[in-house]
XYZ file of C-alpha atoms in Angstrom:
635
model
C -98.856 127.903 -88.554
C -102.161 126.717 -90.043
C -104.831 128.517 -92.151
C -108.307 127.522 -91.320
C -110.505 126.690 -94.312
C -112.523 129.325 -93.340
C -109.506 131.706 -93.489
C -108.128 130.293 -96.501
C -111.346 131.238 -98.137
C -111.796 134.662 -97.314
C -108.340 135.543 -98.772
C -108.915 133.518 -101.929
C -112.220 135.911 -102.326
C -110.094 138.710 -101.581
C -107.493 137.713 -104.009
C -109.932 137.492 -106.638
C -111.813 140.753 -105.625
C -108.860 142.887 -106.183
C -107.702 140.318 -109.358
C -111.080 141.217 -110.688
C -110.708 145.218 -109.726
C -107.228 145.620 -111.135
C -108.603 143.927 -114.567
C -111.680 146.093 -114.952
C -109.589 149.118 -114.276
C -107.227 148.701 -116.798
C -108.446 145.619 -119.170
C -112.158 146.154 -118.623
C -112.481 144.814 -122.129
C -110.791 141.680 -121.142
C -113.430 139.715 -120.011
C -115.432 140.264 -123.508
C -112.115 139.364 -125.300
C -111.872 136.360 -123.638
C -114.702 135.034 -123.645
C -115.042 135.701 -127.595
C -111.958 133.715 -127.948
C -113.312 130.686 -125.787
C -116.420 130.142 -127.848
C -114.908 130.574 -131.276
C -112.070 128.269 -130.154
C -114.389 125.859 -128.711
C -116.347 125.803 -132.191
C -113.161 125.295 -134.128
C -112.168 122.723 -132.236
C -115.771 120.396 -133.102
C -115.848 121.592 -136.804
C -118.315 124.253 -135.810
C -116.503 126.612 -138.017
C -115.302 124.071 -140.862
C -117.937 125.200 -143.229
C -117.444 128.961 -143.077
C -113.685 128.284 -143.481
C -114.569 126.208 -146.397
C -116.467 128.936 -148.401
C -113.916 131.199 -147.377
C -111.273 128.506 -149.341
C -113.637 128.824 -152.575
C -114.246 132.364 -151.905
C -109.922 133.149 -152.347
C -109.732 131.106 -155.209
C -112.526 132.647 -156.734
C -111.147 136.114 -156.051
C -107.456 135.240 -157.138
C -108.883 133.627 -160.528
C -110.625 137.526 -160.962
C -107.598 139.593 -160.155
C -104.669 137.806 -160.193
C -105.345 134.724 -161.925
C -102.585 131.900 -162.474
C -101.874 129.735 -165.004
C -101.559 125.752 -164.676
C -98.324 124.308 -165.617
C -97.841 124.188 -168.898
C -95.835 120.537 -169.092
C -99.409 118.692 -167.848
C -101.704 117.813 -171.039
C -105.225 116.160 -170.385
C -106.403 113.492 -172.762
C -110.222 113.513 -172.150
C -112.303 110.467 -172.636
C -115.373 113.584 -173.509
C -118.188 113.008 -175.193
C -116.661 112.896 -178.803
C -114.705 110.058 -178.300
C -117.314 108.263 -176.715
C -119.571 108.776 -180.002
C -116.403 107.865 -181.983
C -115.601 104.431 -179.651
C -118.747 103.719 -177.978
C -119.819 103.567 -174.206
C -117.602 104.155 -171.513
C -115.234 101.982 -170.496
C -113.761 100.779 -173.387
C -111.660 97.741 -174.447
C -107.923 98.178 -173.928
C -106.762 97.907 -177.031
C -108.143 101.854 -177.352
C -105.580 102.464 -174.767
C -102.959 100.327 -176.190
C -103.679 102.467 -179.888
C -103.093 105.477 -177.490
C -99.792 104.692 -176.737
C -98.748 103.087 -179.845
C -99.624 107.116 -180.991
C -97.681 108.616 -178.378
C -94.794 106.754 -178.990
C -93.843 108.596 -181.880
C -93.368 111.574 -180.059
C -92.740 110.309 -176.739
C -94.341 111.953 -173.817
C -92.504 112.435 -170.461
C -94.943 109.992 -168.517
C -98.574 109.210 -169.443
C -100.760 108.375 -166.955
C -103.902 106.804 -166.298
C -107.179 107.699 -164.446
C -109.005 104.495 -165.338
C -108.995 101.740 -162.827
C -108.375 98.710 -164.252
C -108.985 95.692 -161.954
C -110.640 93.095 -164.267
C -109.152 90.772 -166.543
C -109.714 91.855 -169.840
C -108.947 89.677 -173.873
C -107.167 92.941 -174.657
C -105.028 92.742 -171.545
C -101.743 91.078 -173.614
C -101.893 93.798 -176.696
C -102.132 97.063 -173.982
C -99.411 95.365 -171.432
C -97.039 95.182 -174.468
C -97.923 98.919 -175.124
C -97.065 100.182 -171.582
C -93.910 98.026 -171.975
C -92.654 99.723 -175.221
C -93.391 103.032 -173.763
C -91.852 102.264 -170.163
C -93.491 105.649 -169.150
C -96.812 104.442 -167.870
C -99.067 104.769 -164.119
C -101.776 103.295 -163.661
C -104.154 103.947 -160.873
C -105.071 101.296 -158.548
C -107.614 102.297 -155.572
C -111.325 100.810 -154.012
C -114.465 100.855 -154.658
C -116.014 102.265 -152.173
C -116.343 99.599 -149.573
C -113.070 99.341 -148.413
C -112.412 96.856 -151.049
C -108.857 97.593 -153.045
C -109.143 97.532 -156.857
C -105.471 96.944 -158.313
C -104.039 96.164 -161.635
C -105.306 93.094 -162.971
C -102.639 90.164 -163.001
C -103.100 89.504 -166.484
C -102.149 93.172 -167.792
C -99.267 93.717 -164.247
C -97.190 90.775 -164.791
C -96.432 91.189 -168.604
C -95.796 94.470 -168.084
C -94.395 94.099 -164.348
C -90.976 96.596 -164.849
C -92.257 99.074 -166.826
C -95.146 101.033 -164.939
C -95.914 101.824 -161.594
C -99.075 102.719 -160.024
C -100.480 105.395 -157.815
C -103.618 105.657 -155.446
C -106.685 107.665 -157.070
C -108.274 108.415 -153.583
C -110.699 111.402 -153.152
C -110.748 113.041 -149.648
C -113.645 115.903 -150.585
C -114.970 117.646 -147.768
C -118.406 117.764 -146.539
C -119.535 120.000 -149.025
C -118.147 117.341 -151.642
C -115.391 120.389 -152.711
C -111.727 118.006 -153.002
C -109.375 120.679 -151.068
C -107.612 118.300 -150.030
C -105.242 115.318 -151.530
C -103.915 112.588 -149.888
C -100.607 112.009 -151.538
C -99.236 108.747 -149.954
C -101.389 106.408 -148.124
C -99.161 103.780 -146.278
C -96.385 105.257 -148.125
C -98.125 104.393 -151.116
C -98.076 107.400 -153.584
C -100.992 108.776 -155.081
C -101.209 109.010 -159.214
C -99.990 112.361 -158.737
C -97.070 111.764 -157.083
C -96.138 108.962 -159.181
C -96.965 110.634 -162.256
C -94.539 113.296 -161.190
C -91.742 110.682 -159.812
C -91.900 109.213 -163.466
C -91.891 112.902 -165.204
C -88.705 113.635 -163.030
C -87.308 110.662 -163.688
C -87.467 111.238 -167.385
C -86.837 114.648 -167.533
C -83.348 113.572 -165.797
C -82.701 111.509 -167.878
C -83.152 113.114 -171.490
C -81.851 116.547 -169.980
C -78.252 116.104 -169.019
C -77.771 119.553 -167.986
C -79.214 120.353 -164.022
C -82.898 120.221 -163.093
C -85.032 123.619 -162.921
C -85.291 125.090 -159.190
C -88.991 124.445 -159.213
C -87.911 120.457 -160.749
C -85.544 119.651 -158.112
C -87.667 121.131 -155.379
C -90.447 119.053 -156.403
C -88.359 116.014 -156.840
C -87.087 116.107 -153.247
C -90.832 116.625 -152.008
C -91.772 113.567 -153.768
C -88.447 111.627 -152.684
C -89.135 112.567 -148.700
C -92.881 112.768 -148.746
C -92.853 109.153 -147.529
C -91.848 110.178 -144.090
C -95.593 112.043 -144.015
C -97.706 109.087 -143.707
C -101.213 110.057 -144.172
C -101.181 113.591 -143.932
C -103.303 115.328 -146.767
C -102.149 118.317 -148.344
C -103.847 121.709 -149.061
C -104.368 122.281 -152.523
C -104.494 125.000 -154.252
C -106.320 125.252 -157.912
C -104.687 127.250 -160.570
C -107.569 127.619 -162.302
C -111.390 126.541 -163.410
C -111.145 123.253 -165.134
C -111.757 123.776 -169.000
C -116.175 123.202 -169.260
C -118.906 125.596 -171.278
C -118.489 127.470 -167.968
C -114.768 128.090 -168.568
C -113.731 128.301 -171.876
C -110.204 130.194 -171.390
C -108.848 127.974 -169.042
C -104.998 127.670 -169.196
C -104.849 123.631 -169.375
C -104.612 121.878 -172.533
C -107.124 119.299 -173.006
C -106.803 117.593 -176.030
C -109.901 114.691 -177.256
C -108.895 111.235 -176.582
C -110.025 110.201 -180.479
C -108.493 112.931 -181.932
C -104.689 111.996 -180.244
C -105.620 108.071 -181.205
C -105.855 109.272 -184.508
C -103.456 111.272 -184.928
C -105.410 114.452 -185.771
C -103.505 116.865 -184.031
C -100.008 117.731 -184.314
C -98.488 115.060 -182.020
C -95.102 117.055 -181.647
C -96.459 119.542 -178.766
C -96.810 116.392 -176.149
C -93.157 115.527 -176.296
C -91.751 115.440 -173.248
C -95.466 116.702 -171.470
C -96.776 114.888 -168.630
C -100.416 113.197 -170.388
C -102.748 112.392 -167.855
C -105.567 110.408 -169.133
C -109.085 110.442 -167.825
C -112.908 110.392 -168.354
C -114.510 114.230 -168.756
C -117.956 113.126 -170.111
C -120.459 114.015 -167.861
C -121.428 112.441 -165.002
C -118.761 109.297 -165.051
C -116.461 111.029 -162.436
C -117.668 113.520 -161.339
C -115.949 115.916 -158.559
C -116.446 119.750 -157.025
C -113.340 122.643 -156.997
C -113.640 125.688 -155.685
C -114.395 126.836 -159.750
C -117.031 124.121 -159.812
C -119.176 124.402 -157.172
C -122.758 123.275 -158.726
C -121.822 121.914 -161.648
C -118.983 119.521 -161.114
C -115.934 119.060 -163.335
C -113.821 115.491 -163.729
C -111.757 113.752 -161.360
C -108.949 113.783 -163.679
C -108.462 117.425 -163.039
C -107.732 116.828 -159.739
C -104.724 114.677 -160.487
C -103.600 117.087 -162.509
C -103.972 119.884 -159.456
C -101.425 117.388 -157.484
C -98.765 117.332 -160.163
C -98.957 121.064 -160.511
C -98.839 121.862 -156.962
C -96.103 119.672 -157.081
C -94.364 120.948 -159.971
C -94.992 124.715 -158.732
C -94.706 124.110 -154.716
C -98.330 125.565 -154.452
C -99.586 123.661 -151.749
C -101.238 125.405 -149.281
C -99.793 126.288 -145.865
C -102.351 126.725 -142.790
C -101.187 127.845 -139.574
C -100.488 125.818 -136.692
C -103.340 125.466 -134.473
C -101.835 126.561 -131.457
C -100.309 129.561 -133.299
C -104.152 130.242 -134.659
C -105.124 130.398 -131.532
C -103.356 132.594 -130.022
C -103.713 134.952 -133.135
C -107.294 134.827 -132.075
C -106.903 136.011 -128.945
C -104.166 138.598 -129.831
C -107.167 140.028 -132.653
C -109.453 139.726 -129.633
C -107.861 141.698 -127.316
C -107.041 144.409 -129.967
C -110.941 144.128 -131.005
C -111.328 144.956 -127.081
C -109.429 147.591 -126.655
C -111.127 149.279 -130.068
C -114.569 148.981 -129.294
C -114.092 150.013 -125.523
C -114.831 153.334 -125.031
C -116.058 154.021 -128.941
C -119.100 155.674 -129.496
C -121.471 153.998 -131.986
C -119.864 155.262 -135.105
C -116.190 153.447 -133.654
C -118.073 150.252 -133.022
C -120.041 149.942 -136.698
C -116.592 151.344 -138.243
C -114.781 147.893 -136.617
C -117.851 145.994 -137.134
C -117.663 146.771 -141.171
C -114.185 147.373 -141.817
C -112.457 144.830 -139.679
C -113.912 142.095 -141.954
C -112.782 144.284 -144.818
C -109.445 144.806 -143.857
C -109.354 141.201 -142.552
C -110.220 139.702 -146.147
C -107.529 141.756 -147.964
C -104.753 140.236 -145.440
C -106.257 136.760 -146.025
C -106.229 137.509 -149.976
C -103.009 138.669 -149.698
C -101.142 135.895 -147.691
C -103.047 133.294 -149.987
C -101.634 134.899 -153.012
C -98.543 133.999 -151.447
C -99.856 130.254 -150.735
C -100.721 130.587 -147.475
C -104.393 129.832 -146.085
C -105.256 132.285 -142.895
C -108.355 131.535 -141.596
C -111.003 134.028 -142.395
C -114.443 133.604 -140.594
C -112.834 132.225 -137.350
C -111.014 136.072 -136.336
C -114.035 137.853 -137.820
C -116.433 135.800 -135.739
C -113.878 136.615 -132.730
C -114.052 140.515 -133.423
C -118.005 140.315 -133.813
C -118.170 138.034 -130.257
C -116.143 140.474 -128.799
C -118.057 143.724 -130.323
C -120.658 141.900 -128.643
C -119.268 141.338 -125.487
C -117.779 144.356 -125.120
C -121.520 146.065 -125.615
C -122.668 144.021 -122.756
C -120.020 144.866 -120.455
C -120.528 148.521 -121.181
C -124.310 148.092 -120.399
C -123.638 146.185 -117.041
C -120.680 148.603 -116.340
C -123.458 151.754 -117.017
C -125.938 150.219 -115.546
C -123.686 149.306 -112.395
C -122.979 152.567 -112.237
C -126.362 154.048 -112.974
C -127.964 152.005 -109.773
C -125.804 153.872 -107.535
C -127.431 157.216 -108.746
C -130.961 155.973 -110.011
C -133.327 158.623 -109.195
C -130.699 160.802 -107.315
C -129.250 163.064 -110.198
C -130.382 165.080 -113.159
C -130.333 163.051 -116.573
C -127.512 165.247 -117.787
C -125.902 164.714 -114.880
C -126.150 161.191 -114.925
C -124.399 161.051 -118.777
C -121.448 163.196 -117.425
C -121.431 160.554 -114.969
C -120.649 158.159 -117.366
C -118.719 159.737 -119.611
C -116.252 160.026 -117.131
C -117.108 156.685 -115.363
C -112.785 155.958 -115.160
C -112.482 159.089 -112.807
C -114.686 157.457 -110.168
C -114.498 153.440 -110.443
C -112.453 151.426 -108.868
C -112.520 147.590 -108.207
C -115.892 147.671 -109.499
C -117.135 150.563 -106.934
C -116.955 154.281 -106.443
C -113.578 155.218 -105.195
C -113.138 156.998 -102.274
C -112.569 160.812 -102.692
C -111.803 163.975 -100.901
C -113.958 166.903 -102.920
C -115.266 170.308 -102.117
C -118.819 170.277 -101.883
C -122.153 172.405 -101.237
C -124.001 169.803 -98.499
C -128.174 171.181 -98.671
C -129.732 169.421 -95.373
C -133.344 169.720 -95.347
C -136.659 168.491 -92.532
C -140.209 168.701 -92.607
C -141.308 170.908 -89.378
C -143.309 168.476 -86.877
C -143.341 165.312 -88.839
C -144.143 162.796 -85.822
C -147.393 164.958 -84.872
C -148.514 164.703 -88.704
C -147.315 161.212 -88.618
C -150.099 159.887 -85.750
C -152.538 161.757 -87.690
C -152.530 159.803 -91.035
C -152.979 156.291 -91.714
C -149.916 154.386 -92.998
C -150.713 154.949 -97.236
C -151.984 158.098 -96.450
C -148.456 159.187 -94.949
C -146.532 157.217 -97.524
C -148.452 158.871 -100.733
C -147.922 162.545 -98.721
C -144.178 161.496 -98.466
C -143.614 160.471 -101.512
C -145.569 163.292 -103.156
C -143.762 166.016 -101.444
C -139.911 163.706 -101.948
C -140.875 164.025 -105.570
C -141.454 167.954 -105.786
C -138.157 168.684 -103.824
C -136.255 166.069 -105.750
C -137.344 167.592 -108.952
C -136.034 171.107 -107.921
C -132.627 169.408 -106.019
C -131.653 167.596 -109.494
C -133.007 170.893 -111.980
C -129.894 172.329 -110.448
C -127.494 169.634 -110.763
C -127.592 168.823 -107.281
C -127.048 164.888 -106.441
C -129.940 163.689 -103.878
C -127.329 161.928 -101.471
C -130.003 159.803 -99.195
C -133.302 160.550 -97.660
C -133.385 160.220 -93.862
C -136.905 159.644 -92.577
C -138.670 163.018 -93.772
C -135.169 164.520 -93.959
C -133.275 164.922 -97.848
C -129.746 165.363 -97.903
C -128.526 166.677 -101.081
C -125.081 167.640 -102.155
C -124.079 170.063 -105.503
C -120.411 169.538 -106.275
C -120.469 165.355 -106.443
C -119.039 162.898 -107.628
C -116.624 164.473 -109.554
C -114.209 166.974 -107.215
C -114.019 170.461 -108.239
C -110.551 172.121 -109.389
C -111.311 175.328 -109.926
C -112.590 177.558 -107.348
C -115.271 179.171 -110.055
C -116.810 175.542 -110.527
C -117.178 175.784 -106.283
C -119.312 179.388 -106.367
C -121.201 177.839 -108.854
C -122.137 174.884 -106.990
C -122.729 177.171 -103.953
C -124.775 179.303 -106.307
C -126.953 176.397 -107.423
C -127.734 175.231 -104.025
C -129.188 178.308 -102.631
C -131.099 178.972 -106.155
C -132.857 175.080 -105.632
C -133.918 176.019 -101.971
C -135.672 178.728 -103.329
C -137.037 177.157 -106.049
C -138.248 174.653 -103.405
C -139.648 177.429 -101.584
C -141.626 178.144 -104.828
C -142.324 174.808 -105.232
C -143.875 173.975 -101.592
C -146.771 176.548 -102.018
C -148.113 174.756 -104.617
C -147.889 171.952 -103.407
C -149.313 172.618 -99.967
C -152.552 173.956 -102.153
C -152.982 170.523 -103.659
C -152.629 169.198 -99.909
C -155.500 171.685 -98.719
C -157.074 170.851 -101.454
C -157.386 167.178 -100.158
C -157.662 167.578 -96.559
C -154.137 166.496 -96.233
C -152.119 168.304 -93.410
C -149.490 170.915 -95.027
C -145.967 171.287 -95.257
C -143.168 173.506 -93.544
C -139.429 172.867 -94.025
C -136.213 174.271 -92.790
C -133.047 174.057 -95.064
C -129.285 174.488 -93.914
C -126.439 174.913 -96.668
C -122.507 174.676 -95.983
C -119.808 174.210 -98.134
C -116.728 172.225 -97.445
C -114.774 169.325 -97.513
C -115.987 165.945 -98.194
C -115.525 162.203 -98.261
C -117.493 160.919 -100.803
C -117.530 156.577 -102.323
C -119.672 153.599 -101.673
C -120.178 152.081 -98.350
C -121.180 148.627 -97.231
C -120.533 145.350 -98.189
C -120.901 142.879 -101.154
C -124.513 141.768 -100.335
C -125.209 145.782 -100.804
C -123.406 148.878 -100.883
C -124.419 153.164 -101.134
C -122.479 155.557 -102.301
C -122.496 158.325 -100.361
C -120.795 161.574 -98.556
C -119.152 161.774 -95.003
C -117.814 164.952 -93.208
C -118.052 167.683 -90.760
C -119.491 169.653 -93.871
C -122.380 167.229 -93.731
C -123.164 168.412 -89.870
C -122.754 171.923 -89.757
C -125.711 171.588 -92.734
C -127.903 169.577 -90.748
C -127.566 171.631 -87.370
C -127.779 174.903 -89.713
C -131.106 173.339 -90.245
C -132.447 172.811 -86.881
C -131.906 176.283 -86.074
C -134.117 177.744 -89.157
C -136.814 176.974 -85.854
C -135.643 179.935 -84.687
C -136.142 182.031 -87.982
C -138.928 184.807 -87.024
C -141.989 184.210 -89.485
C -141.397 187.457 -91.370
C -138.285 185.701 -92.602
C -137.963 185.620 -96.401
C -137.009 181.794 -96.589
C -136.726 178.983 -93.745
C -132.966 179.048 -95.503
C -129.435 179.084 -92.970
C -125.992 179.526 -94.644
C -123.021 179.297 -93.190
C -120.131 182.344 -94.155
C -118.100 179.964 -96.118
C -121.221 179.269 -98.387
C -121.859 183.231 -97.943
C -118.535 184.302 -99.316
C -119.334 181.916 -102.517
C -122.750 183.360 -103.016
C -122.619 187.141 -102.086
C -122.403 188.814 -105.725
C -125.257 186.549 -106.430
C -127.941 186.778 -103.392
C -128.869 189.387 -101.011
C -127.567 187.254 -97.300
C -128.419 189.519 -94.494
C -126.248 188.377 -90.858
C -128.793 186.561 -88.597
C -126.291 185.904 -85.738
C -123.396 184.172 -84.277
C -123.484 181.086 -82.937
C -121.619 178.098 -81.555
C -122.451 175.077 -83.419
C -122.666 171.876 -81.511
C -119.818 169.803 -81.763
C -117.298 173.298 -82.440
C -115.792 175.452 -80.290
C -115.235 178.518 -82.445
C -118.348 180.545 -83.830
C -120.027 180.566 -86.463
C -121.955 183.169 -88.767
C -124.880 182.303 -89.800
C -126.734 184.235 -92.599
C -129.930 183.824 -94.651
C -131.431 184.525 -97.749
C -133.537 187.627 -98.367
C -136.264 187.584 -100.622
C -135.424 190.476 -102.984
C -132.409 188.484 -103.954
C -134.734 187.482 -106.918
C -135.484 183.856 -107.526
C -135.745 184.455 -111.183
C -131.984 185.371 -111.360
């Protein structure tokens, strides 16, 4: 059996009708959620949310320096090529014998490893005095790395080979982010090892060595990061910064920096570097210069970020970011929690989850960063906010879907119970279907076609309109819903949309039906004066009221669809009101109710018997009463 494509089609739309019903019954925040999710993850995905995530990474460092600040390592001493030595030695860079005096000092009290942040490419008259100084002290990196053009700047030959076996290098690469904030280091390119690493390789290898007894936790861990890191080609690691650098701007900082001069010459007590891991480098301003998280306008030295490697190393403080698959389906769990939050909250709920979500959000983030891991921070509160958003709109379209099927038809009040209880009468994006009991009002203007050959066409339409307006006003002061107009004829039903479960909430209904015709009564003699007043021809009505059963939900089809009430209840009002012809004039009101509307309204309004009849369309008969006038309108 085949499907035509024609076929096929149809039940695809159907499919997706009732897919897109069932979700906007129970998930009608679903949509929003979604779509929040899409365009945040579509920004992440092109950087569009790299520098928000970036302050964020300052912002956490800057908050855990404030209130739980860390310490670096204690075992890492900076020699600083600052301003002091360079008025003691001269300009920047130096001769190597200044380096070679350096560790000629050191050896004394021999440092773990001592390494340097000073490229050294060139061939140099010094180069024979400092490569016999690294090979004394056998403790030695150097940092090879390029020069900005792609261009590699290694060890020059004459200082390498004459002191071949007893340094190693390491890579001095920067990777700072746009920004120009280093968060991230590179610590083996092409399985080459960055300073860091091989400043830490050496200290290991040292520490092993003089210390017979077994390695610290935090040691061994750190060795076997450095032993297996190899297997990562290329994959930069998060760091995190124990601390401000030490500047005029930070003064208490944790890390001992100690002037290059005043180690050369042996003014300080040389004893506290034994076996400390000396990392050498320039600090005078403006030589090499880099940005932290702690040094955001006013950068620090590049040697401090060498250091930051060996103590992440040393401490296991790297950073660890989530996965991004497992980010993004965090965002769209926090979406569709956002969703179902702001759905249905009034405006105090939405600016509470607005306001505290980021709050709440920030102290997670804080917290799991304490604990070295990085959660993103503006990506799920720019989720929440898209889907505050989103949500907002859908509730607009959603009231405003449901406010065109009773524009101009109910009582403002009426219309915000109507929404407030907008679940009780959706369904798949329509009014369900309902069986309610109602109070049906069927009203007609008394020889509309004669009047109608007697106007011109605006004339007629401005009298209509005029009069629809009046009787509308008095249908919806009483709660009533105006159901449809029918050439000159208003149908109007009080008791709808919402059913009725208690009979009291039926006699009132009843009640208020019977008080608008009279108020329309009222209403119609002063607005037949304003008619007289302009010639125009005047109005007489007759009214029929029954209450009953009804079907009441939309009708139509997707191009345009009515909501709207069906029933016998519906006819016995409007033949009710054909016979209000046969009211004598003397009668009180051109008003027919049947006995079940009687029976609701008897304690309330006088209803003299006007006579038995057999309705058209029924076989038994029916009592038909009417309203007398000293029932009292004002009641």
């Amino acid at each position: 059996m085949t499907i035509s494509p024609r076929r096929s089609k149809g039940i695809a739309d159907r499919l997706i009708r009732r897919t897109t019903g069932w979700i906007e019954r129970n998930y009608p925040w679903l949509p929003a959620s979604l779509t929040a999710v899409g365009l945040v993850v579509g920004l992440s995905s092109v950087g569009g949310t790299d520098i928000l995530e970036q302050q964020g990474y300052s912002l956490l460092h800057q908050l855990q320096a404030r209130f739980h600040p860390i310490d670096w390592d204690s075992r890492i001493v900076v020699v600083a090529i600052d301003e002091p030595s360079l008025a003691e030695y001269g300009r920047f860079p130096w001769p190597r014998d200044r380096y070679a005096q350096l560790l000629e000092t050191l050896w004394v009290t021999q440092p773990a490893v001592i390494s340097f942040d000073v490229l050294m490419p060139e061939t140099t008259p010094e180069d024979t005095l400092f490569a016999q100084a690294i090979a004394d002290s056998g403790n030695v990196v150097l940092a090879v790395g390029n020069d900005g053009n792609g261009y590699a700047l290694g060890v020059a030959a004459t200082l390498a080979e004459p002191a071949a076996s007893a340094f190693t290098t390491g890579h001095v690469n920067n990777w700072p982010d746009t920004d120009g904030v280093s968060r991230q280091a590179p610590l083996y390119i092409n399985q080459f090892p960055s300073l860091g690493v091989a400043t830490t390789a050496v200290y290991l290898s040292s520490l092993a060595q003089t210390q017979q007894a077994a390695l610290p936790v935090e040691s061994r861990q750190a060795e076997r990061l450095v032993e297996t890191r190899v297997t990562d080609l290329d994959i930069p690691v998060w760091l995190k910064w124990p601390g401000p650098a030490p500047s005029d701007a930070a003064p208490g900082s944790s890390l001992r920096v100690l002037s290059f001069a005043d180690v050369a010459e042996g003014r300080i007590n040389l004893s506290e570097l034994q076996n400390k891991i000396v990392l050498v480098g320039v600090t005078a301003l403006g030589i090499d210069p880099i940005r932290t998280p702690f040094h955001l306008a006013a950068p620090t030295s590049g040697v401090y970020l060498h250091a930051a490697i060996v103590d992440n190393l040393l401490r296991q403080r790297f950073l660890t970011r989530l996965p991004r698959r497992d980010a993004y389906l965090g965002l769209i769990a926090l979406s569709g929690l956002a969703g179902c939050w702001f759905y249905g909250r009034g405006a105090r709920g939405q600016l509470l989850g607005c306001v505290g979500f980021p709050v709440v959000w920030l102290g997670l983030v804080y917290g799991a960063f304490v604990m070295q891991y990085w959660l993103p921070l503006a990506a799920p509160i720019g989720a929440v906010w898209l889907t505050a958003a989103g949500v907002q709109l859908q509730i607009q379209r959603d009231k405003q879907q449901l406010m065109n099927l009773f524009a101009m038809s109910v009582a403002p009040e009426t219309a915000q119970i109507i929404w407030q209880r907008k679940q009780e009468i959706f369904d798949q994006g329509e009014l369900a279907a309902q069986e309610l009991t109602a109070t049906v009002l069927f009203m007609d203007i008394r020889g509309f076609t004669g009047i109608a050959e007697k106007l011109s066409s605006q004339a007629l339409m401005d009298w209509l309109n005029e009069y629809f307006e009046v009787m509308t006003d008095g249908i919806m002061a009483h709660s009533g819903v105006v159901d449809k107009y029918i050439g000159d004829a208003i149908m109007a039903v009080f008791g709808a949309p919402f059913p009725r479960s208690q009979p009291e909430q039926i006699q009132a209904d009843a009640v208020a039906a019977v008080r608008a015709s009279l108020q329309m009564h009222q209403a119609l003699i002063a607005l037949n004066q304003r008619f007289a007043r302009r010639q125009w021809p005047t109005i007489a009505f007759g009214i029929g009221i029954h209450t009953g059963p009804l079907i009441a939900g939309t009708v139509g089809n997707r191009h345009r669809m009515n909501y709207s009430m069906f029933g016998d209840t519906v006819n016995i009002a409007a033949r009710l009101e054909k016979l209000t012809k046969d009211l004598p004039p003397t009668a009180s009101y051109r008003v027919l109710i049947s006995a079940d509307t009687q029976a609701l309204i008897q304690n309330d309004f006088k209803t003299p018997l006007v006579r038995s009849a057999a309705l058209r369309g029924r076989a038994k008969q029916t009592e038909i009463y009417t309203v007398d006038r000293l029932s009292g309108l004002e009641d």
